[in-house]
Coordinates of C-alpha atoms and ligand atoms in Angstrom, one line a residue:
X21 CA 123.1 49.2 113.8
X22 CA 122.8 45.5 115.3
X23 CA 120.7 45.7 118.8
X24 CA 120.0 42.4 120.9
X25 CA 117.1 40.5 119.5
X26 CA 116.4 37.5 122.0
X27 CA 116.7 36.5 125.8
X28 CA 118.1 33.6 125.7
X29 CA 116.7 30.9 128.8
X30 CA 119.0 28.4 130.0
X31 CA 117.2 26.3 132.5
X32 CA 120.0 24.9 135.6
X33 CA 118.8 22.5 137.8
X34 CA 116.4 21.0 134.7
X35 CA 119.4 19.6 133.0
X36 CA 119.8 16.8 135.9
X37 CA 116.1 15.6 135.3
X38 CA 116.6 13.2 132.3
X39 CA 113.4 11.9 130.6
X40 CA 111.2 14.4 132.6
X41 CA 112.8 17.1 131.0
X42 CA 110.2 17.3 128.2
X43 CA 107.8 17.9 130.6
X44 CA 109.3 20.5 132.5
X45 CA 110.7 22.4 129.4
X46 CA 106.7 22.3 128.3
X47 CA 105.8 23.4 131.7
X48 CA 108.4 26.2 132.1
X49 CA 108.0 27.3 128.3
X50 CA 103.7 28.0 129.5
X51 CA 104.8 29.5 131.9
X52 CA 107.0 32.5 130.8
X53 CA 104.5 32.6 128.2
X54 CA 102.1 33.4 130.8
X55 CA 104.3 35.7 132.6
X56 CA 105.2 38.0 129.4
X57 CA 101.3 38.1 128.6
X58 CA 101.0 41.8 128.9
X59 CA 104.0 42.5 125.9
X60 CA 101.6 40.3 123.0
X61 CA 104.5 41.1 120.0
X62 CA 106.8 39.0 122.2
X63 CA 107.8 35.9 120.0
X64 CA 109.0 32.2 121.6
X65 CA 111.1 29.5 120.8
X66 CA 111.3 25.9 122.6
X67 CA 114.6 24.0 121.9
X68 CA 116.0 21.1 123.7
X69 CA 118.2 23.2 126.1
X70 CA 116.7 26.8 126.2
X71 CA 113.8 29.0 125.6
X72 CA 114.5 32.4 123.4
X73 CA 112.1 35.1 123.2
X74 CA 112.1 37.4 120.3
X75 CA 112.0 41.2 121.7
X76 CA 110.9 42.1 118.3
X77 CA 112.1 45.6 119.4
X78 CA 111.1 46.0 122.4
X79 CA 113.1 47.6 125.8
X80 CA 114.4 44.4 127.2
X81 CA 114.7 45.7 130.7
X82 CA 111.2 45.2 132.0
X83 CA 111.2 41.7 130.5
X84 CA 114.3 40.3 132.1
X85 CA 112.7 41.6 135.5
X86 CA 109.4 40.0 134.7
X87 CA 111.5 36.5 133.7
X88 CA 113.5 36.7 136.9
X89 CA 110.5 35.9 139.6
X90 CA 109.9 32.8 136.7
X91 CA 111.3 29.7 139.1
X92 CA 112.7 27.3 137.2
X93 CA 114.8 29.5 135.0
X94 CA 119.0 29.4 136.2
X95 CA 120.0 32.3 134.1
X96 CA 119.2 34.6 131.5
X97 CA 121.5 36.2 129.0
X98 CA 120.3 39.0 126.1
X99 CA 121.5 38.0 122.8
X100 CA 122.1 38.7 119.5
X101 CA 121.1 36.1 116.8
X102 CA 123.9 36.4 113.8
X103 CA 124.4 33.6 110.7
X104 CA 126.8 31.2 111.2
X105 CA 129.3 33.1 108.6
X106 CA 132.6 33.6 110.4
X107 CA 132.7 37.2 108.2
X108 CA 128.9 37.7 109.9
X109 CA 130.1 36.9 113.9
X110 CA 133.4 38.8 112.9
X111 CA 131.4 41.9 112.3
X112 CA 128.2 41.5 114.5
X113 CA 131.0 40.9 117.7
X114 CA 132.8 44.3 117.0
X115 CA 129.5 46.2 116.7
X116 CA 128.6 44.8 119.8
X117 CA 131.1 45.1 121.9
X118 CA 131.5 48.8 121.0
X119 CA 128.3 49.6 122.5
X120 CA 129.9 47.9 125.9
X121 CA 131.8 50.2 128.1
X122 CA 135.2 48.8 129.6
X123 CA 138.7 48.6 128.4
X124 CA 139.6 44.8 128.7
X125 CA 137.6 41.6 127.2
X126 CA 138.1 38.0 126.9
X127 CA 136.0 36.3 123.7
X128 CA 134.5 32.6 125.1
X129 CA 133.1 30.0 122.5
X130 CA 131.1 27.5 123.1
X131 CA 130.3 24.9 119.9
X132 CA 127.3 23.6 120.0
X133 CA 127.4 22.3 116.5
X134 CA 129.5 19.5 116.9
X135 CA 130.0 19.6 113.1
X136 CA 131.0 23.4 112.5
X137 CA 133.9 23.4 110.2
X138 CA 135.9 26.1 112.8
X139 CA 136.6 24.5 116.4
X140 CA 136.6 27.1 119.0
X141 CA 140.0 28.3 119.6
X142 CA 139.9 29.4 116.0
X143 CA 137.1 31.1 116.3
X144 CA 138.4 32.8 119.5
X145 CA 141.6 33.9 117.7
X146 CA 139.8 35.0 114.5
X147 CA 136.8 37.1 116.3
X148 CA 139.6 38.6 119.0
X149 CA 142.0 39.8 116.4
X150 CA 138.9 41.7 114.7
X151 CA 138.1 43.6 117.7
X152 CA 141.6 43.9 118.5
X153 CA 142.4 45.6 114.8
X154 CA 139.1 47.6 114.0
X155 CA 139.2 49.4 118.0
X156 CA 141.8 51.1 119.7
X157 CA 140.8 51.2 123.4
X158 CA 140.0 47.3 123.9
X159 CA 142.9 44.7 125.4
X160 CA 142.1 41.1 125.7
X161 CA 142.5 39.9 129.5
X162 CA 141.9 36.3 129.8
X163 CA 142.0 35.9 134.0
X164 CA 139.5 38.9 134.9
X165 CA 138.0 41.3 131.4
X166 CA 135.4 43.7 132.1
X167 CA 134.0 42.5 129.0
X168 CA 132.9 38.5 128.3
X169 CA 131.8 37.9 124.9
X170 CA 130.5 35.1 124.5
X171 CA 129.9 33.5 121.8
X172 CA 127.3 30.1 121.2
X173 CA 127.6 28.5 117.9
X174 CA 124.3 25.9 117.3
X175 CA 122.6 24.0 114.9
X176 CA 120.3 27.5 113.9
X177 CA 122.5 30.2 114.7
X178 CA 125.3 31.6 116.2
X179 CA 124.2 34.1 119.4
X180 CA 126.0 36.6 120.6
X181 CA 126.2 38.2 124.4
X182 CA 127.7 39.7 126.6
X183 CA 125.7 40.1 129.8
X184 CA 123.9 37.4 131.7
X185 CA 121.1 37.7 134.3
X186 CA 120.8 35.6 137.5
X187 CA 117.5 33.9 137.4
X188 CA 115.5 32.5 140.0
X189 CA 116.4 29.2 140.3
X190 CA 114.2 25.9 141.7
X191 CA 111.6 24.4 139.5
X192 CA 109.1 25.2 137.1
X193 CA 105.9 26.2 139.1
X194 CA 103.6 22.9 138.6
X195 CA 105.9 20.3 138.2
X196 CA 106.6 19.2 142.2
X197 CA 101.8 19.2 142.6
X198 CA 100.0 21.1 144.6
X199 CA 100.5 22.3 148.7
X200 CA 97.7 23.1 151.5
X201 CA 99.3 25.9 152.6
X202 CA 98.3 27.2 156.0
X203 CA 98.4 31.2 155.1
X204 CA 98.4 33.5 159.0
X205 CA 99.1 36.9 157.3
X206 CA 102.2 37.4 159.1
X207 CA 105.9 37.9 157.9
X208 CA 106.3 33.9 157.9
X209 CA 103.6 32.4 156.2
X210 CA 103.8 34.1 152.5
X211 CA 107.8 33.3 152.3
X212 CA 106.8 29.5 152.6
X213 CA 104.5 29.7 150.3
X214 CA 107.0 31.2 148.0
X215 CA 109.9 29.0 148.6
X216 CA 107.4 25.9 147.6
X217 CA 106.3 27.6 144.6
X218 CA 109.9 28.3 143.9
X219 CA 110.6 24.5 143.8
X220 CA 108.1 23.8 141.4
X221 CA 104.8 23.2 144.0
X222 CA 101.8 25.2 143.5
X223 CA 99.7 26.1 146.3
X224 CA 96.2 26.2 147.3
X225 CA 96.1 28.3 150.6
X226 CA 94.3 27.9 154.2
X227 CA 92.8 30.3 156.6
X228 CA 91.6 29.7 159.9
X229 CA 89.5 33.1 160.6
X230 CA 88.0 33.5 164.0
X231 CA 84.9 36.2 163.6
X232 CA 83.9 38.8 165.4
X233 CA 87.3 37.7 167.4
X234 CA 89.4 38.5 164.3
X235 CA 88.3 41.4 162.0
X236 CA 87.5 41.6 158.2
X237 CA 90.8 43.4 157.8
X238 CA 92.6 40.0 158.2
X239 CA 91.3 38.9 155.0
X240 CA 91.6 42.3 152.9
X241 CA 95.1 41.6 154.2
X242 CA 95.8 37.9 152.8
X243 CA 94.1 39.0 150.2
X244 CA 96.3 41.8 149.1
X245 CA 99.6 39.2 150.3
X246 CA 98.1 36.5 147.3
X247 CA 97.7 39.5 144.9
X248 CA 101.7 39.9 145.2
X249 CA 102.3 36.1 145.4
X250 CA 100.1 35.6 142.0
X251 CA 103.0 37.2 140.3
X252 CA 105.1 33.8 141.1
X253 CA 101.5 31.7 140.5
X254 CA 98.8 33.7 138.7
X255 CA 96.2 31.8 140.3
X256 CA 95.5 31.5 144.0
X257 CA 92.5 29.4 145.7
X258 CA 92.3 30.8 149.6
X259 CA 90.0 28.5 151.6
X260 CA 88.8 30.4 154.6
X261 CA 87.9 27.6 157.1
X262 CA 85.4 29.2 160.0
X263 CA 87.0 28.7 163.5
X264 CA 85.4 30.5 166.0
X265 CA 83.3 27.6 167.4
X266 CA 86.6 25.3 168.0
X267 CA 88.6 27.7 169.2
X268 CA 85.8 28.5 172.0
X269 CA 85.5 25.2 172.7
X270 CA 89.1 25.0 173.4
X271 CA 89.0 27.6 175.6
X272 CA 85.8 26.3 177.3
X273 CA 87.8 22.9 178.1
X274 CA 91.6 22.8 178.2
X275 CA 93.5 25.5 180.8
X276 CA 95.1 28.4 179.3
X277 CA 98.7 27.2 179.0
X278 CA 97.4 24.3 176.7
X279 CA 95.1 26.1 174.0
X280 CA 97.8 26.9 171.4
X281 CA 98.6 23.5 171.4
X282 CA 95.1 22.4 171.2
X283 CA 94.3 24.9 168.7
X284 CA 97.5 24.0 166.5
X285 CA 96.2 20.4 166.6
X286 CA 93.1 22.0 165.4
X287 CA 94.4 23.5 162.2
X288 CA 96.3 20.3 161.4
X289 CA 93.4 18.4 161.3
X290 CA 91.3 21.2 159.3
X291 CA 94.5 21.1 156.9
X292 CA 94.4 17.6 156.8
X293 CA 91.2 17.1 155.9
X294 CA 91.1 20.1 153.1
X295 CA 94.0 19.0 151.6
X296 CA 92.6 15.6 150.9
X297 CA 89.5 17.0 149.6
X298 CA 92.0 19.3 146.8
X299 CA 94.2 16.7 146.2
X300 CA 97.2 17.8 148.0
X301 CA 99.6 15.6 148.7
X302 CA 101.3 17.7 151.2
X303 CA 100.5 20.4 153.9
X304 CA 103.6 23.2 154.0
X305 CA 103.7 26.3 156.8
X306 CA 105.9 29.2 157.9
X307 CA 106.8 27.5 161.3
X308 CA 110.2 28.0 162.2
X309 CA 112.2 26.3 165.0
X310 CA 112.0 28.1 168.3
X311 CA 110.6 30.9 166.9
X312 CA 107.3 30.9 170.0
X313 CA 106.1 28.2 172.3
X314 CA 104.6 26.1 169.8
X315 CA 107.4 26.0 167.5
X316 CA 110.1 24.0 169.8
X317 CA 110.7 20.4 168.5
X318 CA 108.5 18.7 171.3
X319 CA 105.7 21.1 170.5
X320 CA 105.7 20.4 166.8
X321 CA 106.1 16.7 167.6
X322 CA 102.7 16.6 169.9
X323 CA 100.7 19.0 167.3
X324 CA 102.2 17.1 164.6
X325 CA 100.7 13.8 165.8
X326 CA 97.3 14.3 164.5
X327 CA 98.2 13.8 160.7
X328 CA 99.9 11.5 158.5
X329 CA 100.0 13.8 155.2
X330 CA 103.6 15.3 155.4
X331 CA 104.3 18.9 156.8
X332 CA 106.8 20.7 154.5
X333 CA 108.4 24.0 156.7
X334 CA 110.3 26.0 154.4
X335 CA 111.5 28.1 156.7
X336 CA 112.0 25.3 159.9
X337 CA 115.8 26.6 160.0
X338 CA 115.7 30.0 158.7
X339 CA 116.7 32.8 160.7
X340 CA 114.2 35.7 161.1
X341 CA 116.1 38.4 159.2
X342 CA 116.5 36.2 156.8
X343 CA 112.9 35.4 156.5
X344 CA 112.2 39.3 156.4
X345 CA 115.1 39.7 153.9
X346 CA 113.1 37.4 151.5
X347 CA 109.6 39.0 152.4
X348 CA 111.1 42.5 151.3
X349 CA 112.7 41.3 148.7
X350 CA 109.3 39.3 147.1
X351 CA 107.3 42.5 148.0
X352 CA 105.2 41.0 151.3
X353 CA 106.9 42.2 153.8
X354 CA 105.0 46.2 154.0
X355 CA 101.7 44.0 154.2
X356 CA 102.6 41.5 156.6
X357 CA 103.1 44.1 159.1
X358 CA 100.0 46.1 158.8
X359 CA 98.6 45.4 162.0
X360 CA 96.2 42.9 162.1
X361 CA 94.4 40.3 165.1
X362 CA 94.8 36.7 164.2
X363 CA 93.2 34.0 165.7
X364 CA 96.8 33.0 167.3
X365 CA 97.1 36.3 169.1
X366 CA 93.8 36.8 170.2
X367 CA 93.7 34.8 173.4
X368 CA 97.3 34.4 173.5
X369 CA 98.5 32.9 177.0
X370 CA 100.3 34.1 179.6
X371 CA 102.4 31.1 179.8
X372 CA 101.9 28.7 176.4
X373 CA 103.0 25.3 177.1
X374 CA 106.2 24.5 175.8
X375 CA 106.8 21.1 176.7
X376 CA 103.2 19.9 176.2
X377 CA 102.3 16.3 176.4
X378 CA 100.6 14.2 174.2
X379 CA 98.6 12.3 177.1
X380 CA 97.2 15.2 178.4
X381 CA 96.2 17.1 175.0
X382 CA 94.3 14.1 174.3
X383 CA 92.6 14.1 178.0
X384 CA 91.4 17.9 177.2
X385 CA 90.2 16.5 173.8
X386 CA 87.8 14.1 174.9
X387 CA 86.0 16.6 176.8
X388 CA 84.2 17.9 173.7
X389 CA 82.9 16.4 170.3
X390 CA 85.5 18.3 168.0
X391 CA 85.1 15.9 165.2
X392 CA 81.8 17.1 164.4
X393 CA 82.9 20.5 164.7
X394 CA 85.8 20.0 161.9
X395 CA 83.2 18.4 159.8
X396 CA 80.9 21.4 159.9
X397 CA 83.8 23.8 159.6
X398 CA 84.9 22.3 156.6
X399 CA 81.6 22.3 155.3
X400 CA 81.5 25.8 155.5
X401 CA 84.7 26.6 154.0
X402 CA 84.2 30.3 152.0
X403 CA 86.5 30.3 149.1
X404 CA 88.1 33.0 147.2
X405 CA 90.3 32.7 143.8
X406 CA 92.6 35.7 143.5
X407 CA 94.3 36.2 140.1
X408 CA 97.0 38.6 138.5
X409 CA 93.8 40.4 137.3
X410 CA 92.0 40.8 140.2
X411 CA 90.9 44.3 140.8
X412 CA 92.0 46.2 144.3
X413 CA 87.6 46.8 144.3
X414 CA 87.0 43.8 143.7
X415 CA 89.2 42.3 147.0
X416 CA 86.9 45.2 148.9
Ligands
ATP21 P1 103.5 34.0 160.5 O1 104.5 35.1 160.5 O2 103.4 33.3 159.2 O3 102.2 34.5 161.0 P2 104.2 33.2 163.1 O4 105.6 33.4 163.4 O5 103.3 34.3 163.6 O6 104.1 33.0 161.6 P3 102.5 31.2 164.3 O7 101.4 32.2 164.5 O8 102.9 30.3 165.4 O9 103.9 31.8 163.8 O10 102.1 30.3 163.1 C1 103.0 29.4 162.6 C2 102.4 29.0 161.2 O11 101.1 28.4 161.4 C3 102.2 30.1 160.3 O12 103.4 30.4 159.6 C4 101.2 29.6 159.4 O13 101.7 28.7 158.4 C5 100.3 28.8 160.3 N1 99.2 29.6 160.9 C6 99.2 30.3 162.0 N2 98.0 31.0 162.2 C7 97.2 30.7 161.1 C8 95.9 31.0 160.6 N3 95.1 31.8 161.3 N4 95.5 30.5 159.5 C9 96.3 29.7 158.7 N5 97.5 29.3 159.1 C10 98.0 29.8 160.3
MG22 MG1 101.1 34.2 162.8

């Protein structure tokens, strides 16, 4: 009996990318290899326009599912590698599609082979009338079959299919560089940091943890948020910057309505300075417009103003279901809820500042030496690498 042998990976978006295509194709080829570690009889092939994995036997099912968090892939379809022997696609098509269940089906042929003896509407008349003349419940419907057969005729082979996978789009993880991204532990933060990885930018993530304020549980928490992420990048570096001196000093000179501002400026500048230190080009968070005080456009403006490096927001216009639609769908969303005291809600204000202006967030600045304190902060940074591998003991 003929079974599908190969998922074939088509690559979308890539195709637009001319001479960096190599590149990317290398990238994206490492890292599916990566991602289908754990099935080792797995077999790969590289060619110009898609990757094929040999199943070698094995249940495809889990390995589309694992191929489908891979960004950079458009689609995926499961196929069956036949000669290019018009007797050989005659007979491998009607075995196939007998295994499919519907009643109508339309045959589609693409020629890759520019120099195949057969062009394609022969081929599509030849192949149809088998099926139609060796089954008896099949009709061809051209406008809507529950059946597409499609057929691709290369340079190597001919491959057979029938169904096709949604993949998950964007870029292959490492070719866009590398993010400072500010990680809270709440809903927002780890959809950023997948929609970055998702267009091809890995990232490096930052804390700002505020003990005896905040507890230990925070950072079991992230820690258990990067363990899902790692499935999208199987390598995670969490900085955890110590801020409990700042954010007392904040509190010690600037009045209550003005210390999320002050402390947003804060964590800017921390960012700022870590992410030249690792070589990122870019800082990215899960701020969204208007979601709390110091998300409004004049707020993000003034806390904005202490950095040059350029603040990617994934999520700046993103509605908040939506944002939890993706976190359930990525798998963060039961941990982001687990109730946890951040440094943000802590000493949250009765009335946070809005409208804040620049001229008098600088005033409250000047009142105590916070470039010192940023210095020693960063010098202190504690920092953890969590992998696909990590053990749940070893995050205890
Ligand atoms: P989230 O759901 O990600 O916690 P939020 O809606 O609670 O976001 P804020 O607390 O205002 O919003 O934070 C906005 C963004 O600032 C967060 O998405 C995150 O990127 C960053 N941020 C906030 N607190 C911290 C923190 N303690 N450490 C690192 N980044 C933080
Ligand atoms: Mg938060």
């Amino acid at each position: 009996m003929i079974t599908y042998d190969h998922i074939m990976i088509r690559f979308g978006e890539l195709s637009t990318k001319g001479k960096n295509k190599k590149d990317f194709i290398r990238t994206l080829a490492d890292n599916v290899k990566n991602a289908l570690k754990d099935w080792p009889s797995l077999s790969f092939e590289t060619r110009y326009d898609h990757i094929y994995v040999g199943l070698n036997g094995l249940d495809y099912h889990p390995i589309i599912e694992r191929l489908q968090d891979v960004s950079g892939i458009h689609a995926l379809s499961l196929v069956y590698r036949c000669s290019k022997e018009i007797e050989d696609m005659k007979q491998s098509t009607l075995n196939l599609i007998k295994e499919e269940e519907g009643k109508t089906f339309k045959v589609k042929v693409k020629r890759g082979d520019k120099t195949y003896p057969l062009i394609s509407d022969e081929i599509t008349r030849i192949v149809a009338s088998h099926i139609l003349r060796n089954t008896e419940h099949l009709k061809v419907d051209v406008h809507n079959p529950d059946i597409l057969l499609s057929i691709e005729v290369r340079q190597e082979a001919a491959y057979i299919f029938c169904k096709t996978y949604l993949g998950a789009g964007g870029y292959p993880l490492g070719v866009g560089g590398k993010t400072m991204h500010m990680l809270s532990g709440g809903i927002d933060s780890p959809v950023a940091a997948y929609l970055m990885m998702k267009r091809g930018v890995s990232i490096e993530c930052i804390h700002f943890a505020s003990p005896p304020y905040t507890q230990m549980g925070v950072i079991y928490k992230l820690e258990d948020l990067l363990k899902v992420l790692t499935r999208y990048q199987p390598r995670i570096r969490l900085h955890i910057v110590p801020f409990t001196k700042i954010q007392e000093a904040i509190y010690d000179n600037a009045p209550e309505s003005y210390c999320i501002t002050l402390m947003r400026r804060m964590m800017f500048r921390l960012a700022d300075a870590l992410s030249k230190r690792r070589k990122c080009p870019v800082i990215s968070s899960g701020e969204s417009i208007g979601q709390v005080a110091s998300q409004t456009l004049q707020s993000m403006h003034v806390i904005n103003a202490v950095t040059n490096t350029p603040v990617i927001r994934p999520l700046a216009t993103t509605d908040k279901l939506e944002i939890i639609k993706i976190s359930k769908k990525i798998g963060t969303y039961d941990i982001s809820i687990r109730p946890y005291e951040d440094c943000c809600t802590i000493f949250t204000p009765k009335a946070p500042k809005t409208m804040p202006h620049q001229d008098e967030v600088e005033e409250f600045e000047k009142k105590f030496d916070y470039e010192s304190m940023i210095r020693d902060a960063i010098n202190n940074v504690e920092v953890k690498i969590i992998t696909s591998e990590t053990q749940d003991n070893d995050l205890l």
